PDB file of C-alpha atoms and ligand atoms in Angstrom:
ATOM      1  CA  MET A1000      52.421  29.563 -53.904  1.00 38.00           C
ATOM      2  CA  GLU A1001      51.030  29.044 -50.738  1.00 42.00           C
ATOM      3  CA  ALA A1002      48.411  31.566 -48.795  1.00 43.00           C
ATOM      4  CA  ALA A1003      48.948  31.877 -45.565  1.00 46.00           C
ATOM      5  CA  LEU A1004      46.352  34.088 -43.784  1.00 47.00           C
ATOM      6  CA  ASP A1005      47.578  37.224 -42.741  1.00 45.00           C
ATOM      7  CA  THR A1006      45.597  37.261 -39.060  1.00 43.00           C
ATOM      8  CA  PRO A1007      47.096  38.166 -36.654  1.00 45.00           C
ATOM      9  CA  MET A1008      47.434  36.172 -33.385  1.00 45.00           C
ATOM     10  CA  PRO A1009      47.273  36.956 -29.749  1.00 45.00           C
ATOM     11  CA  ALA A1010      50.771  36.703 -28.712  1.00 45.00           C
ATOM     12  CA  ILE A1011      49.953  33.679 -26.383  1.00 46.00           C
ATOM     13  CA  GLU A1012      53.267  34.079 -24.331  1.00 45.00           C
ATOM     14  CA  ASN A1013      51.933  37.644 -23.300  1.00 44.00           C
ATOM     15  CA  GLU A1014      49.232  36.880 -21.701  1.00 44.00           C
ATOM     16  CA  GLN A1015      48.156  34.692 -18.730  1.00 49.00           C
ATOM     17  CA  LEU A1016      47.263  31.458 -19.627  1.00 52.00           C
ATOM     18  CA  SER A1017      43.094  30.569 -18.855  1.00 55.00           C
ATOM     19  CA  VAL A1018      43.013  27.988 -15.872  1.00 56.00           C
ATOM     20  CA  ASP A1019      39.529  25.836 -17.150  1.00 61.00           C
ATOM     21  CA  SER A1020      37.703  25.700 -13.257  1.00 58.00           C
ATOM     22  CA  PRO A1021      34.824  24.289 -13.074  1.00 58.00           C
ATOM     23  CA  GLN A1022      31.829  26.813 -11.485  1.00 56.00           C
ATOM     24  CA  ASN A1023      29.509  25.571  -9.019  1.00 62.00           C
ATOM     25  CA  ASP A1024      26.350  26.739  -9.715  1.00 73.00           C
ATOM     26  CA  GLY A1025      26.048  25.424 -13.864  1.00 83.00           C
ATOM     27  CA  ALA A1026      24.700  28.773 -14.496  1.00 89.00           C
ATOM     28  CA  ALA A1027      25.459  30.583 -17.627  1.00 90.00           C
ATOM     29  CA  PRO A1028      27.205  34.196 -16.821  1.00 89.00           C
ATOM     30  CA  ALA A1029      25.388  37.101 -17.753  1.00 90.00           C
ATOM     31  CA  GLY A1030      27.419  38.033 -20.575  1.00 92.00           C
ATOM     32  CA  ASN A1031      27.309  42.352 -21.897  1.00 91.00           C
ATOM     33  CA  ASP A1032      25.382  43.018 -25.225  1.00 92.00           C
ATOM     34  CA  ALA A1033      27.464  46.108 -25.513  1.00 92.00           C
ATOM     35  CA  PRO A1034      31.235  45.975 -23.943  1.00 91.00           C
ATOM     36  CA  GLU A1035      32.912  48.509 -22.526  1.00 92.00           C
ATOM     37  CA  ARG A1036      35.643  49.904 -24.482  1.00 92.00           C
ATOM     38  CA  VAL A1037      39.226  51.221 -22.636  1.00 91.00           C
ATOM     39  CA  SER A1038      41.936  53.208 -24.619  1.00 91.00           C
ATOM     40  CA  SER A1039      45.405  51.596 -23.333  1.00 89.00           C
ATOM     41  CA  ASN A1040      49.182  52.108 -24.157  1.00 89.00           C
ATOM     42  CA  VAL A1041      51.143  49.285 -23.994  1.00 86.00           C
ATOM     43  CA  GLN A1042      54.618  47.760 -25.353  1.00 84.00           C
ATOM     44  CA  ARG A1043      54.711  45.812 -27.584  1.00 86.00           C
ATOM     45  CA  ILE A1044      57.543  44.272 -29.138  1.00 85.00           C
ATOM     46  CA  VAL A1045      57.645  44.656 -32.768  1.00 87.00           C
ATOM     47  CA  ARG A1046      58.220  41.142 -34.888  1.00 85.00           C
ATOM     48  CA  SER A1047      58.879  40.996 -37.868  1.00 87.00           C
ATOM     49  CA  SER A1048      56.635  39.512 -40.549  1.00 93.00           C
ATOM     50  CA  GLN A1049      59.151  38.781 -43.092  1.00 95.00           C
ATOM     51  CA  VAL A1050      61.028  36.242 -40.573  1.00 96.00           C
ATOM     52  CA  LYS A1051      57.882  34.181 -39.009  1.00 97.00           C
ATOM     53  CA  ASP A1052      56.192  33.877 -43.262  1.00 97.00           C
ATOM     54  CA  ALA A1053      59.688  32.928 -44.524  1.00 97.00           C
ATOM     55  CA  VAL A1054      59.926  30.106 -41.929  1.00 98.00           C
ATOM     56  CA  LYS A1055      55.812  29.338 -42.556  1.00 98.00           C
ATOM     57  CA  ARG A1056      56.627  29.209 -46.765  1.00 98.00           C
ATOM     58  CA  TRP A1057      59.444  27.280 -45.648  1.00 98.00           C
ATOM     59  CA  HIS A1058      56.682  24.194 -44.722  1.00 98.00           C
ATOM     60  CA  SER A1059      54.156  25.383 -46.886  1.00 98.00           C
ATOM     61  CA  ASN A1060      51.623  25.665 -43.444  1.00 98.00           C
ATOM     62  CA  ARG A1061      52.531  22.101 -42.539  1.00 98.00           C
ATOM     63  CA  CYS A1062      52.869  21.848 -38.494  1.00 98.00           C
ATOM     64  CA  GLN A1063      56.339  20.824 -38.094  1.00 98.00           C
ATOM     65  CA  ALA A1064      55.393  18.829 -34.720  1.00 98.00           C
ATOM     66  CA  CYS A1065      52.046  16.583 -35.842  1.00 98.00           C
ATOM     67  CA  GLY A1066      51.716  17.030 -39.549  1.00 98.00           C
ATOM     68  CA  LEU A1067      48.765  18.968 -40.079  1.00 98.00           C
ATOM     69  CA  THR A1068      48.105  21.099 -43.032  1.00 98.00           C
ATOM     70  CA  ILE A1069      44.797  23.727 -41.845  1.00 98.00           C
ATOM     71  CA  GLU A1070      42.918  23.847 -45.092  1.00 98.00           C
ATOM     72  CA  THR A1071      41.075  27.502 -45.226  1.00 98.00           C
ATOM     73  CA  PRO A1072      38.525  29.459 -47.998  1.00 98.00           C
ATOM     74  CA  GLY A1073      41.566  31.271 -48.203  1.00 96.00           C
ATOM     75  CA  GLY A1074      43.820  29.021 -47.786  1.00 97.00           C
ATOM     76  CA  THR A1075      46.419  26.806 -46.047  1.00 98.00           C
ATOM     77  CA  TYR A1076      47.030  28.325 -42.221  1.00 98.00           C
ATOM     78  CA  SER A1077      49.574  28.094 -39.467  1.00 98.00           C
ATOM     79  CA  GLU A1078      51.507  29.799 -36.846  1.00 98.00           C
ATOM     80  CA  GLY A1079      55.217  31.074 -37.010  1.00 98.00           C
ATOM     81  CA  ALA A1080      55.836  30.362 -32.851  1.00 98.00           C
ATOM     82  CA  HIS A1081      58.554  31.212 -31.202  1.00 97.00           C
ATOM     83  CA  VAL A1082      60.740  28.260 -29.421  1.00 98.00           C
ATOM     84  CA  GLN A1083      61.910  30.200 -26.829  1.00 97.00           C
ATOM     85  CA  ALA A1084      59.719  33.011 -25.777  1.00 95.00           C
ATOM     86  CA  LEU A1085      60.544  37.376 -26.664  1.00 93.00           C
ATOM     87  CA  GLY A1086      59.217  38.586 -23.728  1.00 91.00           C
ATOM     88  CA  ARG A1087      60.601  39.318 -20.617  1.00 91.00           C
ATOM     89  CA  PRO A1088      62.267  37.814 -19.064  1.00 93.00           C
ATOM     90  CA  HIS A1089      62.929  35.079 -21.694  1.00 93.00           C
ATOM     91  CA  ASN A1090      64.400  37.575 -24.615  1.00 93.00           C
ATOM     92  CA  GLY A1091      64.638  35.546 -26.951  1.00 95.00           C
ATOM     93  CA  PRO A1092      65.720  36.035 -30.615  1.00 96.00           C
ATOM     94  CA  ASP A1093      63.689  37.091 -33.577  1.00 96.00           C
ATOM     95  CA  ARG A1094      65.244  34.718 -35.775  1.00 97.00           C
ATOM     96  CA  THR A1095      64.321  32.123 -37.677  1.00 97.00           C
ATOM     97  CA  ASP A1096      66.155  29.651 -36.257  1.00 98.00           C
ATOM     98  CA  ASN A1097      63.660  30.740 -33.059  1.00 98.00           C
ATOM     99  CA  ILE A1098      61.050  29.695 -35.112  1.00 98.00           C
ATOM    100  CA  LEU A1099      58.728  26.689 -35.403  1.00 98.00           C
ATOM    101  CA  CYS A1100      56.017  26.299 -38.053  1.00 98.00           C
ATOM    102  CA  LEU A1101      53.230  25.519 -35.956  1.00 98.00           C
ATOM    103  CA  CYS A1102      49.233  24.436 -36.180  1.00 98.00           C
ATOM    104  CA  PRO A1103      47.231  26.286 -33.418  1.00 98.00           C
ATOM    105  CA  ASN A1104      46.856  23.283 -31.026  1.00 98.00           C
ATOM    106  CA  CYS A1105      50.826  22.546 -31.439  1.00 98.00           C
ATOM    107  CA  HIS A1106      51.374  26.477 -30.819  1.00 98.00           C
ATOM    108  CA  VAL A1107      49.524  26.521 -27.613  1.00 98.00           C
ATOM    109  CA  LYS A1108      51.647  23.250 -26.564  1.00 98.00           C
ATOM    110  CA  LEU A1109      54.923  24.978 -27.122  1.00 98.00           C
ATOM    111  CA  ASP A1110      53.868  28.001 -25.533  1.00 97.00           C
ATOM    112  CA  THR A1111      52.701  26.274 -22.285  1.00 97.00           C
ATOM    113  CA  GLY A1112      54.810  23.931 -22.287  1.00 97.00           C
ATOM    114  CA  ALA A1113      53.063  20.774 -23.346  1.00 98.00           C
ATOM    115  CA  ILE A1114      55.467  19.983 -26.010  1.00 98.00           C
ATOM    116  CA  VAL A1115      59.354  20.491 -25.520  1.00 98.00           C
ATOM    117  CA  ILE A1116      61.503  19.911 -28.180  1.00 98.00           C
ATOM    118  CA  GLU A1117      64.859  17.523 -27.641  1.00 97.00           C
ATOM    119  CA  ASP A1118      68.149  18.525 -29.384  1.00 97.00           C
ATOM    120  CA  ASP A1119      68.133  15.485 -31.743  1.00 98.00           C
ATOM    121  CA  LEU A1120      64.539  17.191 -32.544  1.00 98.00           C
ATOM    122  CA  THR A1121      62.171  14.557 -30.811  1.00 98.00           C
ATOM    123  CA  VAL A1122      58.671  16.236 -29.750  1.00 98.00           C
ATOM    124  CA  ILE A1123      58.088  15.492 -25.851  1.00 97.00           C
ATOM    125  CA  GLU A1124      54.365  15.601 -25.021  1.00 97.00           C
ATOM    126  CA  ASN A1125      53.503  16.161 -21.454  1.00 95.00           C
ATOM    127  CA  GLY A1126      57.177  13.856 -21.155  1.00 94.00           C
ATOM    128  CA  VAL A1127      56.580  10.700 -23.378  1.00 96.00           C
ATOM    129  CA  PRO A1128      58.187  10.657 -27.153  1.00 97.00           C
ATOM    130  CA  ALA A1129      55.591  11.825 -29.323  1.00 96.00           C
ATOM    131  CA  GLY A1130      57.705  11.188 -32.989  1.00 97.00           C
ATOM    132  CA  SER A1131      60.453  13.720 -34.688  1.00 98.00           C
ATOM    133  CA  LEU A1132      59.963  17.911 -35.560  1.00 98.00           C
ATOM    134  CA  ARG A1133      59.618  18.256 -38.952  1.00 98.00           C
ATOM    135  CA  THR A1134      62.316  19.415 -40.371  1.00 97.00           C
ATOM    136  CA  HIS A1135      63.332  21.807 -44.256  1.00 97.00           C
ATOM    137  CA  PRO A1136      67.019  22.218 -45.672  1.00 97.00           C
ATOM    138  CA  ARG A1137      66.921  25.900 -45.292  1.00 97.00           C
ATOM    139  CA  HIS A1138      65.125  25.783 -41.202  1.00 98.00           C
ATOM    140  CA  THR A1139      68.098  25.356 -39.365  1.00 97.00           C
ATOM    141  CA  LEU A1140      67.222  26.087 -35.378  1.00 98.00           C
ATOM    142  CA  SER A1141      68.588  27.066 -32.740  1.00 98.00           C
ATOM    143  CA  LEU A1142      69.439  24.606 -30.269  1.00 98.00           C
ATOM    144  CA  GLU A1143      70.600  27.029 -27.503  1.00 98.00           C
ATOM    145  CA  CYS A1144      66.956  28.123 -27.737  1.00 98.00           C
ATOM    146  CA  LEU A1145      65.109  24.697 -27.795  1.00 98.00           C
ATOM    147  CA  ARG A1146      66.780  24.206 -24.482  1.00 97.00           C
ATOM    148  CA  SER A1147      65.757  27.433 -22.951  1.00 97.00           C
ATOM    149  CA  HIS A1148      62.925  26.514 -23.906  1.00 98.00           C
ATOM    150  CA  ARG A1149      63.483  23.066 -21.759  1.00 97.00           C
ATOM    151  CA  GLU A1150      65.046  24.319 -19.092  1.00 96.00           C
ATOM    152  CA  ARG A1151      61.311  27.141 -18.620  1.00 95.00           C
ATOM    153  CA  TRP A1152      58.954  23.945 -18.553  1.00 94.00           C
ATOM    154  CA  ARG A1153      61.298  21.134 -16.633  1.00 86.00           C
ATOM    155  CA  ARG A1154      59.627  19.681 -14.072  1.00 69.00           C
TER     156      ARG A1154
HETATM  157 ZN1   ZN B1565      50.460  20.030 -34.993  1.00 58.21          ZN
END
């Protein structure tokens, strides 16, 4: 049986994505030896790890977009990526037909619109066809979710 790492990953779709901006002076920021801790009260969506785990298991942790399997000392690693984001205003479903098994790089690409998926499962990377999404007989995908994701990132 594949041993998937169970490290909770940050919910990328709910965070501001940082855009690399060049610093003028080139000096390294001072940083902080003892970063402060703050308490916060957040509302978070309760995601089912069983749903993600099923998708990752079907694909044996192999990225559906680029084919990469990441080997770690603890086993192979992949991420369950929601196609239509769960957060508002997208309100995607937490179902296997809205989840892809992706490597971390392709997960970021999906969440930033660098890749979108056509109805015929062609992966479009920055406007250029980049191959077909890998499939598994038990893993059907929601065309509605794929379309919603494409609409969100249409340029
Ligand atoms: Zn990948």
